[in-house]
Amino acid sequence: MKNMEATFWLVVYNQETRDFFNDTLKLDRELDLDKIVEDYENKNKKYQVIHVGAGELPPKAYRSLKYVT
């Protein structure tokens, strides 16, 4: 049976420029949030994950941030 995917939003901190950004990921919904953060930071060394959650959009307080390109 195919694993179901889920969308997660992230707020990340660029350690080089000291700016905050949004990002989104589509991942296996069985992953826990700690594993998502660990994988993201290992693949994107200059970013530190500040906040993460399930869904396509971050909380309203973060929506004005630019997205990682």
PDB file of N, CA, C and O in Angstrom:
ATOM      1  N   MET A   1       0.829  -1.180   0.000  1.00  0.00           N
ATOM      2  CA  MET A   1       0.000   0.000   0.000  1.00  0.00           C
ATOM      3  C   MET A   1       0.880   1.252   0.000  1.00  0.00           C
ATOM      4  O   MET A   1       1.871   1.329   0.710  1.00  0.00           O
ATOM      5  N   LYS A   2       0.500   2.240  -0.796  1.00  0.00           N
ATOM      6  CA  LYS A   2       1.274   3.470  -0.930  1.00  0.00           C
ATOM      7  C   LYS A   2       1.159   4.320   0.334  1.00  0.00           C
ATOM      8  O   LYS A   2       0.090   4.488   0.885  1.00  0.00           O
ATOM      9  N   ASN A   3       2.299   4.863   0.775  1.00  0.00           N
ATOM     10  CA  ASN A   3       2.299   5.761   1.922  1.00  0.00           C
ATOM     11  C   ASN A   3       1.610   7.067   1.553  1.00  0.00           C
ATOM     12  O   ASN A   3       1.773   7.575   0.452  1.00  0.00           O
ATOM     13  N   MET A   4       0.876   7.613   2.464  1.00  0.00           N
ATOM     14  CA  MET A   4       0.190   8.884   2.244  1.00  0.00           C
ATOM     15  C   MET A   4       1.163  10.026   2.495  1.00  0.00           C
ATOM     16  O   MET A   4       1.959   9.977   3.418  1.00  0.00           O
ATOM     17  N   GLU A   5       1.056  11.053   1.645  1.00  0.00           N
ATOM     18  CA  GLU A   5       1.892  12.229   1.835  1.00  0.00           C
ATOM     19  C   GLU A   5       1.115  13.300   2.571  1.00  0.00           C
ATOM     20  O   GLU A   5      -0.106  13.366   2.491  1.00  0.00           O
ATOM     21  N   ALA A   6       1.847  14.141   3.263  1.00  0.00           N
ATOM     22  CA  ALA A   6       1.257  15.285   3.959  1.00  0.00           C
ATOM     23  C   ALA A   6       2.143  16.494   3.693  1.00  0.00           C
ATOM     24  O   ALA A   6       3.330  16.362   3.425  1.00  0.00           O
ATOM     25  N   THR A   7       1.544  17.663   3.778  1.00  0.00           N
ATOM     26  CA  THR A   7       2.280  18.911   3.596  1.00  0.00           C
ATOM     27  C   THR A   7       2.593  19.507   4.966  1.00  0.00           C
ATOM     28  O   THR A   7       1.737  19.511   5.842  1.00  0.00           O
ATOM     29  N   PHE A   8       3.815  19.984   5.115  1.00  0.00           N
ATOM     30  CA  PHE A   8       4.252  20.610   6.348  1.00  0.00           C
ATOM     31  C   PHE A   8       4.804  21.995   6.041  1.00  0.00           C
ATOM     32  O   PHE A   8       5.477  22.188   5.030  1.00  0.00           O
ATOM     33  N   TRP A   9       4.506  22.954   6.899  1.00  0.00           N
ATOM     34  CA  TRP A   9       5.097  24.291   6.775  1.00  0.00           C
ATOM     35  C   TRP A   9       6.236  24.402   7.769  1.00  0.00           C
ATOM     36  O   TRP A   9       6.235  23.742   8.812  1.00  0.00           O
ATOM     37  N   LEU A  10       7.230  25.213   7.403  1.00  0.00           N
ATOM     38  CA  LEU A  10       8.372  25.447   8.275  1.00  0.00           C
ATOM     39  C   LEU A  10       8.704  26.932   8.285  1.00  0.00           C
ATOM     40  O   LEU A  10       8.563  27.603   7.259  1.00  0.00           O
ATOM     41  N   VAL A  11       9.128  27.419   9.422  1.00  0.00           N
ATOM     42  CA  VAL A  11       9.732  28.743   9.520  1.00  0.00           C
ATOM     43  C   VAL A  11      11.198  28.479   9.816  1.00  0.00           C
ATOM     44  O   VAL A  11      11.536  27.761  10.762  1.00  0.00           O
ATOM     45  N   VAL A  12      12.070  29.016   8.956  1.00  0.00           N
ATOM     46  CA  VAL A  12      13.495  28.739   9.075  1.00  0.00           C
ATOM     47  C   VAL A  12      14.295  30.026   9.206  1.00  0.00           C
ATOM     48  O   VAL A  12      13.870  31.089   8.755  1.00  0.00           O
ATOM     49  N   TYR A  13      15.445  29.910   9.825  1.00  0.00           N
ATOM     50  CA  TYR A  13      16.358  31.025  10.058  1.00  0.00           C
ATOM     51  C   TYR A  13      17.620  30.784   9.249  1.00  0.00           C
ATOM     52  O   TYR A  13      18.267  29.737   9.381  1.00  0.00           O
ATOM     53  N   ASN A  14      17.967  31.732   8.378  1.00  0.00           N
ATOM     54  CA  ASN A  14      19.189  31.643   7.599  1.00  0.00           C
ATOM     55  C   ASN A  14      20.331  32.145   8.486  1.00  0.00           C
ATOM     56  O   ASN A  14      20.386  33.330   8.830  1.00  0.00           O
ATOM     57  N   GLN A  15      21.232  31.248   8.841  1.00  0.00           N
ATOM     58  CA  GLN A  15      22.314  31.580   9.765  1.00  0.00           C
ATOM     59  C   GLN A  15      23.375  32.478   9.131  1.00  0.00           C
ATOM     60  O   GLN A  15      24.157  33.104   9.847  1.00  0.00           O
ATOM     61  N   GLU A  16      23.378  32.575   7.796  1.00  0.00           N
ATOM     62  CA  GLU A  16      24.346  33.441   7.113  1.00  0.00           C
ATOM     63  C   GLU A  16      23.836  34.881   7.012  1.00  0.00           C
ATOM     64  O   GLU A  16      24.586  35.823   7.254  1.00  0.00           O
ATOM     65  N   THR A  17      22.567  35.044   6.626  1.00  0.00           N
ATOM     66  CA  THR A  17      22.022  36.393   6.425  1.00  0.00           C
ATOM     67  C   THR A  17      21.222  36.898   7.620  1.00  0.00           C
ATOM     68  O   THR A  17      20.851  38.066   7.662  1.00  0.00           O
ATOM     69  N   ARG A  18      20.914  36.006   8.556  1.00  0.00           N
ATOM     70  CA  ARG A  18      20.112  36.306   9.745  1.00  0.00           C
ATOM     71  C   ARG A  18      18.674  36.716   9.408  1.00  0.00           C
ATOM     72  O   ARG A  18      18.047  37.488  10.125  1.00  0.00           O
ATOM     73  N   ASP A  19      18.155  36.162   8.311  1.00  0.00           N
ATOM     74  CA  ASP A  19      16.771  36.411   7.896  1.00  0.00           C
ATOM     75  C   ASP A  19      15.920  35.186   8.178  1.00  0.00           C
ATOM     76  O   ASP A  19      16.410  34.056   8.211  1.00  0.00           O
ATOM     77  N   PHE A  20      14.623  35.417   8.335  1.00  0.00           N
ATOM     78  CA  PHE A  20      13.653  34.345   8.537  1.00  0.00           C
ATOM     79  C   PHE A  20      12.875  34.125   7.243  1.00  0.00           C
ATOM     80  O   PHE A  20      12.580  35.081   6.523  1.00  0.00           O
ATOM     81  N   PHE A  21      12.527  32.859   6.978  1.00  0.00           N
ATOM     82  CA  PHE A  21      11.798  32.485   5.770  1.00  0.00           C
ATOM     83  C   PHE A  21      10.768  31.405   6.090  1.00  0.00           C
ATOM     84  O   PHE A  21      10.882  30.697   7.088  1.00  0.00           O
ATOM     85  N   ASN A  22       9.811  31.271   5.185  1.00  0.00           N
ATOM     86  CA  ASN A  22       8.891  30.139   5.185  1.00  0.00           C
ATOM     87  C   ASN A  22       9.408  29.106   4.202  1.00  0.00           C
ATOM     88  O   ASN A  22      10.122  29.424   3.259  1.00  0.00           O
ATOM     89  N   ASP A  23       8.997  27.863   4.405  1.00  0.00           N
ATOM     90  CA  ASP A  23       9.235  26.794   3.437  1.00  0.00           C
ATOM     91  C   ASP A  23       8.127  25.761   3.615  1.00  0.00           C
ATOM     92  O   ASP A  23       7.467  25.725   4.665  1.00  0.00           O
ATOM     93  N   THR A  24       7.893  24.959   2.590  1.00  0.00           N
ATOM     94  CA  THR A  24       6.925  23.872   2.684  1.00  0.00           C
ATOM     95  C   THR A  24       7.553  22.593   2.160  1.00  0.00           C
ATOM     96  O   THR A  24       8.429  22.632   1.295  1.00  0.00           O
ATOM     97  N   LEU A  25       7.108  21.482   2.697  1.00  0.00           N
ATOM     98  CA  LEU A  25       7.590  20.170   2.280  1.00  0.00           C
ATOM     99  C   LEU A  25       6.413  19.221   2.147  1.00  0.00           C
ATOM    100  O   LEU A  25       5.467  19.282   2.935  1.00  0.00           O
ATOM    101  N   LYS A  26       6.478  18.329   1.163  1.00  0.00           N
ATOM    102  CA  LYS A  26       5.529  17.223   1.068  1.00  0.00           C
ATOM    103  C   LYS A  26       6.294  15.964   1.420  1.00  0.00           C
ATOM    104  O   LYS A  26       7.264  15.618   0.752  1.00  0.00           O
ATOM    105  N   LEU A  27       5.866  15.321   2.494  1.00  0.00           N
ATOM    106  CA  LEU A  27       6.589  14.174   3.029  1.00  0.00           C
ATOM    107  C   LEU A  27       5.631  13.072   3.448  1.00  0.00           C
ATOM    108  O   LEU A  27       4.428  13.291   3.573  1.00  0.00           O
ATOM    109  N   ASP A  28       6.192  11.922   3.743  1.00  0.00           N
ATOM    110  CA  ASP A  28       5.444  10.805   4.298  1.00  0.00           C
ATOM    111  C   ASP A  28       4.805  11.239   5.611  1.00  0.00           C
ATOM    112  O   ASP A  28       5.485  11.738   6.498  1.00  0.00           O
ATOM    113  N   ARG A  29       3.510  11.095   5.733  1.00  0.00           N
ATOM    114  CA  ARG A  29       2.810  11.571   6.924  1.00  0.00           C
ATOM    115  C   ARG A  29       3.169  10.787   8.180  1.00  0.00           C
ATOM    116  O   ARG A  29       2.845  11.185   9.278  1.00  0.00           O
ATOM    117  N   GLU A  30       3.880   9.668   8.035  1.00  0.00           N
ATOM    118  CA  GLU A  30       4.277   8.870   9.195  1.00  0.00           C
ATOM    119  C   GLU A  30       5.486   9.464   9.927  1.00  0.00           C
ATOM    120  O   GLU A  30       5.804   9.065  11.032  1.00  0.00           O
ATOM    121  N   LEU A  31       6.183  10.414   9.305  1.00  0.00           N
ATOM    122  CA  LEU A  31       7.361  11.012   9.950  1.00  0.00           C
ATOM    123  C   LEU A  31       6.933  11.903  11.107  1.00  0.00           C
ATOM    124  O   LEU A  31       5.935  12.608  11.021  1.00  0.00           O
ATOM    125  N   ASP A  32       7.715  11.886  12.174  1.00  0.00           N
ATOM    126  CA  ASP A  32       7.414  12.801  13.273  1.00  0.00           C
ATOM    127  C   ASP A  32       8.128  14.134  13.036  1.00  0.00           C
ATOM    128  O   ASP A  32       9.035  14.243  12.223  1.00  0.00           O
ATOM    129  N   LEU A  33       7.708  15.165  13.740  1.00  0.00           N
ATOM    130  CA  LEU A  33       8.223  16.510  13.513  1.00  0.00           C
ATOM    131  C   LEU A  33       9.722  16.609  13.788  1.00  0.00           C
ATOM    132  O   LEU A  33      10.431  17.332  13.087  1.00  0.00           O
ATOM    133  N   ASP A  34      10.233  15.897  14.777  1.00  0.00           N
ATOM    134  CA  ASP A  34      11.672  15.924  15.066  1.00  0.00           C
ATOM    135  C   ASP A  34      12.485  15.384  13.892  1.00  0.00           C
ATOM    136  O   ASP A  34      13.539  15.919  13.557  1.00  0.00           O
ATOM    137  N   LYS A  35      11.986  14.340  13.255  1.00  0.00           N
ATOM    138  CA  LYS A  35      12.675  13.747  12.093  1.00  0.00           C
ATOM    139  C   LYS A  35      12.622  14.705  10.904  1.00  0.00           C
ATOM    140  O   LYS A  35      13.604  14.838  10.163  1.00  0.00           O
ATOM    141  N   ILE A  36      11.508  15.390  10.714  1.00  0.00           N
ATOM    142  CA  ILE A  36      11.382  16.370   9.634  1.00  0.00           C
ATOM    143  C   ILE A  36      12.416  17.477   9.815  1.00  0.00           C
ATOM    144  O   ILE A  36      13.111  17.858   8.875  1.00  0.00           O
ATOM    145  N   VAL A  37      12.525  18.004  11.038  1.00  0.00           N
ATOM    146  CA  VAL A  37      13.487  19.072  11.338  1.00  0.00           C
ATOM    147  C   VAL A  37      14.911  18.578  11.103  1.00  0.00           C
ATOM    148  O   VAL A  37      15.721  19.251  10.450  1.00  0.00           O
ATOM    149  N   GLU A  38      15.233  17.419  11.604  1.00  0.00           N
ATOM    150  CA  GLU A  38      16.582  16.860  11.455  1.00  0.00           C
ATOM    151  C   GLU A  38      16.945  16.695   9.980  1.00  0.00           C
ATOM    152  O   GLU A  38      18.035  17.100   9.549  1.00  0.00           O
ATOM    153  N   ASP A  39      16.050  16.118   9.193  1.00  0.00           N
ATOM    154  CA  ASP A  39      16.311  15.916   7.764  1.00  0.00           C
ATOM    155  C   ASP A  39      16.472  17.247   7.033  1.00  0.00           C
ATOM    156  O   ASP A  39      17.359  17.405   6.202  1.00  0.00           O
ATOM    157  N   TYR A  40      15.612  18.205   7.336  1.00  0.00           N
ATOM    158  CA  TYR A  40      15.670  19.508   6.672  1.00  0.00           C
ATOM    159  C   TYR A  40      16.996  20.206   6.970  1.00  0.00           C
ATOM    160  O   TYR A  40      17.661  20.703   6.059  1.00  0.00           O
ATOM    161  N   GLU A  41      17.382  20.235   8.223  1.00  0.00           N
ATOM    162  CA  GLU A  41      18.621  20.911   8.603  1.00  0.00           C
ATOM    163  C   GLU A  41      19.856  20.195   8.058  1.00  0.00           C
ATOM    164  O   GLU A  41      20.854  20.846   7.730  1.00  0.00           O
ATOM    165  N   ASN A  42      19.814  18.882   7.921  1.00  0.00           N
ATOM    166  CA  ASN A  42      20.935  18.147   7.338  1.00  0.00           C
ATOM    167  C   ASN A  42      21.075  18.430   5.849  1.00  0.00           C
ATOM    168  O   ASN A  42      22.185  18.454   5.320  1.00  0.00           O
ATOM    169  N   LYS A  43      19.958  18.638   5.162  1.00  0.00           N
ATOM    170  CA  LYS A  43      19.983  18.912   3.719  1.00  0.00           C
ATOM    171  C   LYS A  43      20.199  20.389   3.414  1.00  0.00           C
ATOM    172  O   LYS A  43      20.624  20.732   2.317  1.00  0.00           O
ATOM    173  N   ASN A  44      19.885  21.255   4.344  1.00  0.00           N
ATOM    174  CA  ASN A  44      19.979  22.705   4.156  1.00  0.00           C
ATOM    175  C   ASN A  44      20.804  23.283   5.303  1.00  0.00           C
ATOM    176  O   ASN A  44      20.262  23.862   6.239  1.00  0.00           O
ATOM    177  N   LYS A  45      22.107  23.137   5.209  1.00  0.00           N
ATOM    178  CA  LYS A  45      23.015  23.436   6.322  1.00  0.00           C
ATOM    179  C   LYS A  45      22.933  24.871   6.832  1.00  0.00           C
ATOM    180  O   LYS A  45      23.169  25.118   8.003  1.00  0.00           O
ATOM    181  N   LYS A  46      22.600  25.833   5.969  1.00  0.00           N
ATOM    182  CA  LYS A  46      22.591  27.219   6.432  1.00  0.00           C
ATOM    183  C   LYS A  46      21.298  27.612   7.131  1.00  0.00           C
ATOM    184  O   LYS A  46      21.196  28.692   7.686  1.00  0.00           O
ATOM    185  N   TYR A  47      20.311  26.713   7.137  1.00  0.00           N
ATOM    186  CA  TYR A  47      19.022  27.018   7.761  1.00  0.00           C
ATOM    187  C   TYR A  47      18.831  26.258   9.059  1.00  0.00           C
ATOM    188  O   TYR A  47      19.186  25.090   9.175  1.00  0.00           O
ATOM    189  N   GLN A  48      18.234  26.944  10.019  1.00  0.00           N
ATOM    190  CA  GLN A  48      17.830  26.325  11.281  1.00  0.00           C
ATOM    191  C   GLN A  48      16.307  26.421  11.342  1.00  0.00           C
ATOM    192  O   GLN A  48      15.740  27.499  11.151  1.00  0.00           O
ATOM    193  N   VAL A  49      15.636  25.305  11.593  1.00  0.00           N
ATOM    194  CA  VAL A  49      14.182  25.297  11.673  1.00  0.00           C
ATOM    195  C   VAL A  49      13.766  25.874  13.020  1.00  0.00           C
ATOM    196  O   VAL A  49      14.203  25.426  14.073  1.00  0.00           O
ATOM    197  N   ILE A  50      12.905  26.884  12.966  1.00  0.00           N
ATOM    198  CA  ILE A  50      12.430  27.573  14.159  1.00  0.00           C
ATOM    199  C   ILE A  50      11.067  27.043  14.598  1.00  0.00           C
ATOM    200  O   ILE A  50      10.785  26.906  15.779  1.00  0.00           O
ATOM    201  N   HIS A  51      10.218  26.733  13.612  1.00  0.00           N
ATOM    202  CA  HIS A  51       8.848  26.295  13.898  1.00  0.00           C
ATOM    203  C   HIS A  51       8.394  25.421  12.745  1.00  0.00           C
ATOM    204  O   HIS A  51       8.719  25.691  11.596  1.00  0.00           O
ATOM    205  N   VAL A  52       7.645  24.369  13.035  1.00  0.00           N
ATOM    206  CA  VAL A  52       7.162  23.453  12.004  1.00  0.00           C
ATOM    207  C   VAL A  52       5.786  22.945  12.398  1.00  0.00           C
ATOM    208  O   VAL A  52       5.471  22.823  13.585  1.00  0.00           O
ATOM    209  N   GLY A  53       4.963  22.660  11.402  1.00  0.00           N
ATOM    210  CA  GLY A  53       3.642  22.112  11.671  1.00  0.00           C
ATOM    211  C   GLY A  53       3.026  21.524  10.419  1.00  0.00           C
ATOM    212  O   GLY A  53       3.511  21.719   9.304  1.00  0.00           O
ATOM    213  N   ALA A  54       1.956  20.793  10.593  1.00  0.00           N
ATOM    214  CA  ALA A  54       1.246  20.176   9.470  1.00  0.00           C
ATOM    215  C   ALA A  54       0.342  21.202   8.807  1.00  0.00           C
ATOM    216  O   ALA A  54      -0.230  22.063   9.470  1.00  0.00           O
ATOM    217  N   GLY A  55       0.251  21.121   7.481  1.00  0.00           N
ATOM    218  CA  GLY A  55      -0.624  22.005   6.725  1.00  0.00           C
ATOM    219  C   GLY A  55       0.145  22.733   5.643  1.00  0.00           C
ATOM    220  O   GLY A  55       1.370  22.685   5.583  1.00  0.00           O
ATOM    221  N   GLU A  56      -0.595  23.410   4.776  1.00  0.00           N
ATOM    222  CA  GLU A  56       0.038  24.112   3.661  1.00  0.00           C
ATOM    223  C   GLU A  56       0.479  25.525   4.022  1.00  0.00           C
ATOM    224  O   GLU A  56       1.415  26.047   3.441  1.00  0.00           O
ATOM    225  N   LEU A  57      -0.203  26.149   4.967  1.00  0.00           N
ATOM    226  CA  LEU A  57       0.110  27.526   5.335  1.00  0.00           C
ATOM    227  C   LEU A  57       0.591  27.616   6.774  1.00  0.00           C
ATOM    228  O   LEU A  57       0.047  26.956   7.659  1.00  0.00           O
ATOM    229  N   PRO A  58       1.585  28.471   7.003  1.00  0.00           N
ATOM    230  CA  PRO A  58       2.021  28.698   8.383  1.00  0.00           C
ATOM    231  C   PRO A  58       0.985  29.542   9.117  1.00  0.00           C
ATOM    232  O   PRO A  58       0.080  30.108   8.493  1.00  0.00           O
ATOM    233  N   PRO A  59       1.101  29.680  10.426  1.00  0.00           N
ATOM    234  CA  PRO A  59       0.206  30.566  11.178  1.00  0.00           C
ATOM    235  C   PRO A  59       0.278  31.997  10.623  1.00  0.00           C
ATOM    236  O   PRO A  59       1.278  32.405  10.032  1.00  0.00           O
ATOM    237  N   LYS A  60      -0.774  32.748  10.822  1.00  0.00           N
ATOM    238  CA  LYS A  60      -0.874  34.103  10.277  1.00  0.00           C
ATOM    239  C   LYS A  60       0.319  34.977  10.627  1.00  0.00           C
ATOM    240  O   LYS A  60       0.744  35.807   9.829  1.00  0.00           O
ATOM    241  N   ALA A  61       0.872  34.814  11.795  1.00  0.00           N
ATOM    242  CA  ALA A  61       2.004  35.638  12.225  1.00  0.00           C
ATOM    243  C   ALA A  61       3.224  35.487  11.311  1.00  0.00           C
ATOM    244  O   ALA A  61       4.057  36.383  11.243  1.00  0.00           O
ATOM    245  N   TYR A  62       3.329  34.365  10.592  1.00  0.00           N
ATOM    246  CA  TYR A  62       4.486  34.101   9.745  1.00  0.00           C
ATOM    247  C   TYR A  62       4.216  34.294   8.256  1.00  0.00           C
ATOM    248  O   TYR A  62       5.135  34.199   7.450  1.00  0.00           O
ATOM    249  N   ARG A  63       3.002  34.520   7.869  1.00  0.00           N
ATOM    250  CA  ARG A  63       2.655  34.518   6.445  1.00  0.00           C
ATOM    251  C   ARG A  63       3.281  35.647   5.637  1.00  0.00           C
ATOM    252  O   ARG A  63       3.381  35.552   4.421  1.00  0.00           O
ATOM    253  N   SER A  64       3.739  36.714   6.280  1.00  0.00           N
ATOM    254  CA  SER A  64       4.358  37.809   5.533  1.00  0.00           C
ATOM    255  C   SER A  64       5.836  37.514   5.200  1.00  0.00           C
ATOM    256  O   SER A  64       6.431  38.234   4.397  1.00  0.00           O
ATOM    257  N   LEU A  65       6.397  36.466   5.776  1.00  0.00           N
ATOM    258  CA  LEU A  65       7.784  36.115   5.474  1.00  0.00           C
ATOM    259  C   LEU A  65       7.905  35.594   4.049  1.00  0.00           C
ATOM    260  O   LEU A  65       7.004  34.928   3.546  1.00  0.00           O
ATOM    261  N   LYS A  66       9.029  35.876   3.414  1.00  0.00           N
ATOM    262  CA  LYS A  66       9.306  35.340   2.082  1.00  0.00           C
ATOM    263  C   LYS A  66       9.566  33.847   2.193  1.00  0.00           C
ATOM    264  O   LYS A  66       9.878  33.337   3.277  1.00  0.00           O
ATOM    265  N   TYR A  67       9.468  33.172   1.053  1.00  0.00           N
ATOM    266  CA  TYR A  67       9.728  31.728   1.005  1.00  0.00           C
ATOM    267  C   TYR A  67      11.162  31.467   0.541  1.00  0.00           C
ATOM    268  O   TYR A  67      11.716  32.228  -0.245  1.00  0.00           O
ATOM    269  N   VAL A  68      11.726  30.389   1.036  1.00  0.00           N
ATOM    270  CA  VAL A  68      13.048  29.948   0.609  1.00  0.00           C
ATOM    271  C   VAL A  68      12.975  29.668  -0.894  1.00  0.00           C
ATOM    272  O   VAL A  68      12.024  29.063  -1.363  1.00  0.00           O
ATOM    273  N   THR A  69      13.989  30.139  -1.622  1.00  0.00           N
ATOM    274  CA  THR A  69      14.016  29.896  -3.072  1.00  0.00           C
ATOM    275  C   THR A  69      15.045  28.881  -3.449  1.00  0.00           C
ATOM    276  O   THR A  69      15.959  28.609  -2.733  1.00  0.00           O
TER     277      THR A  69
END
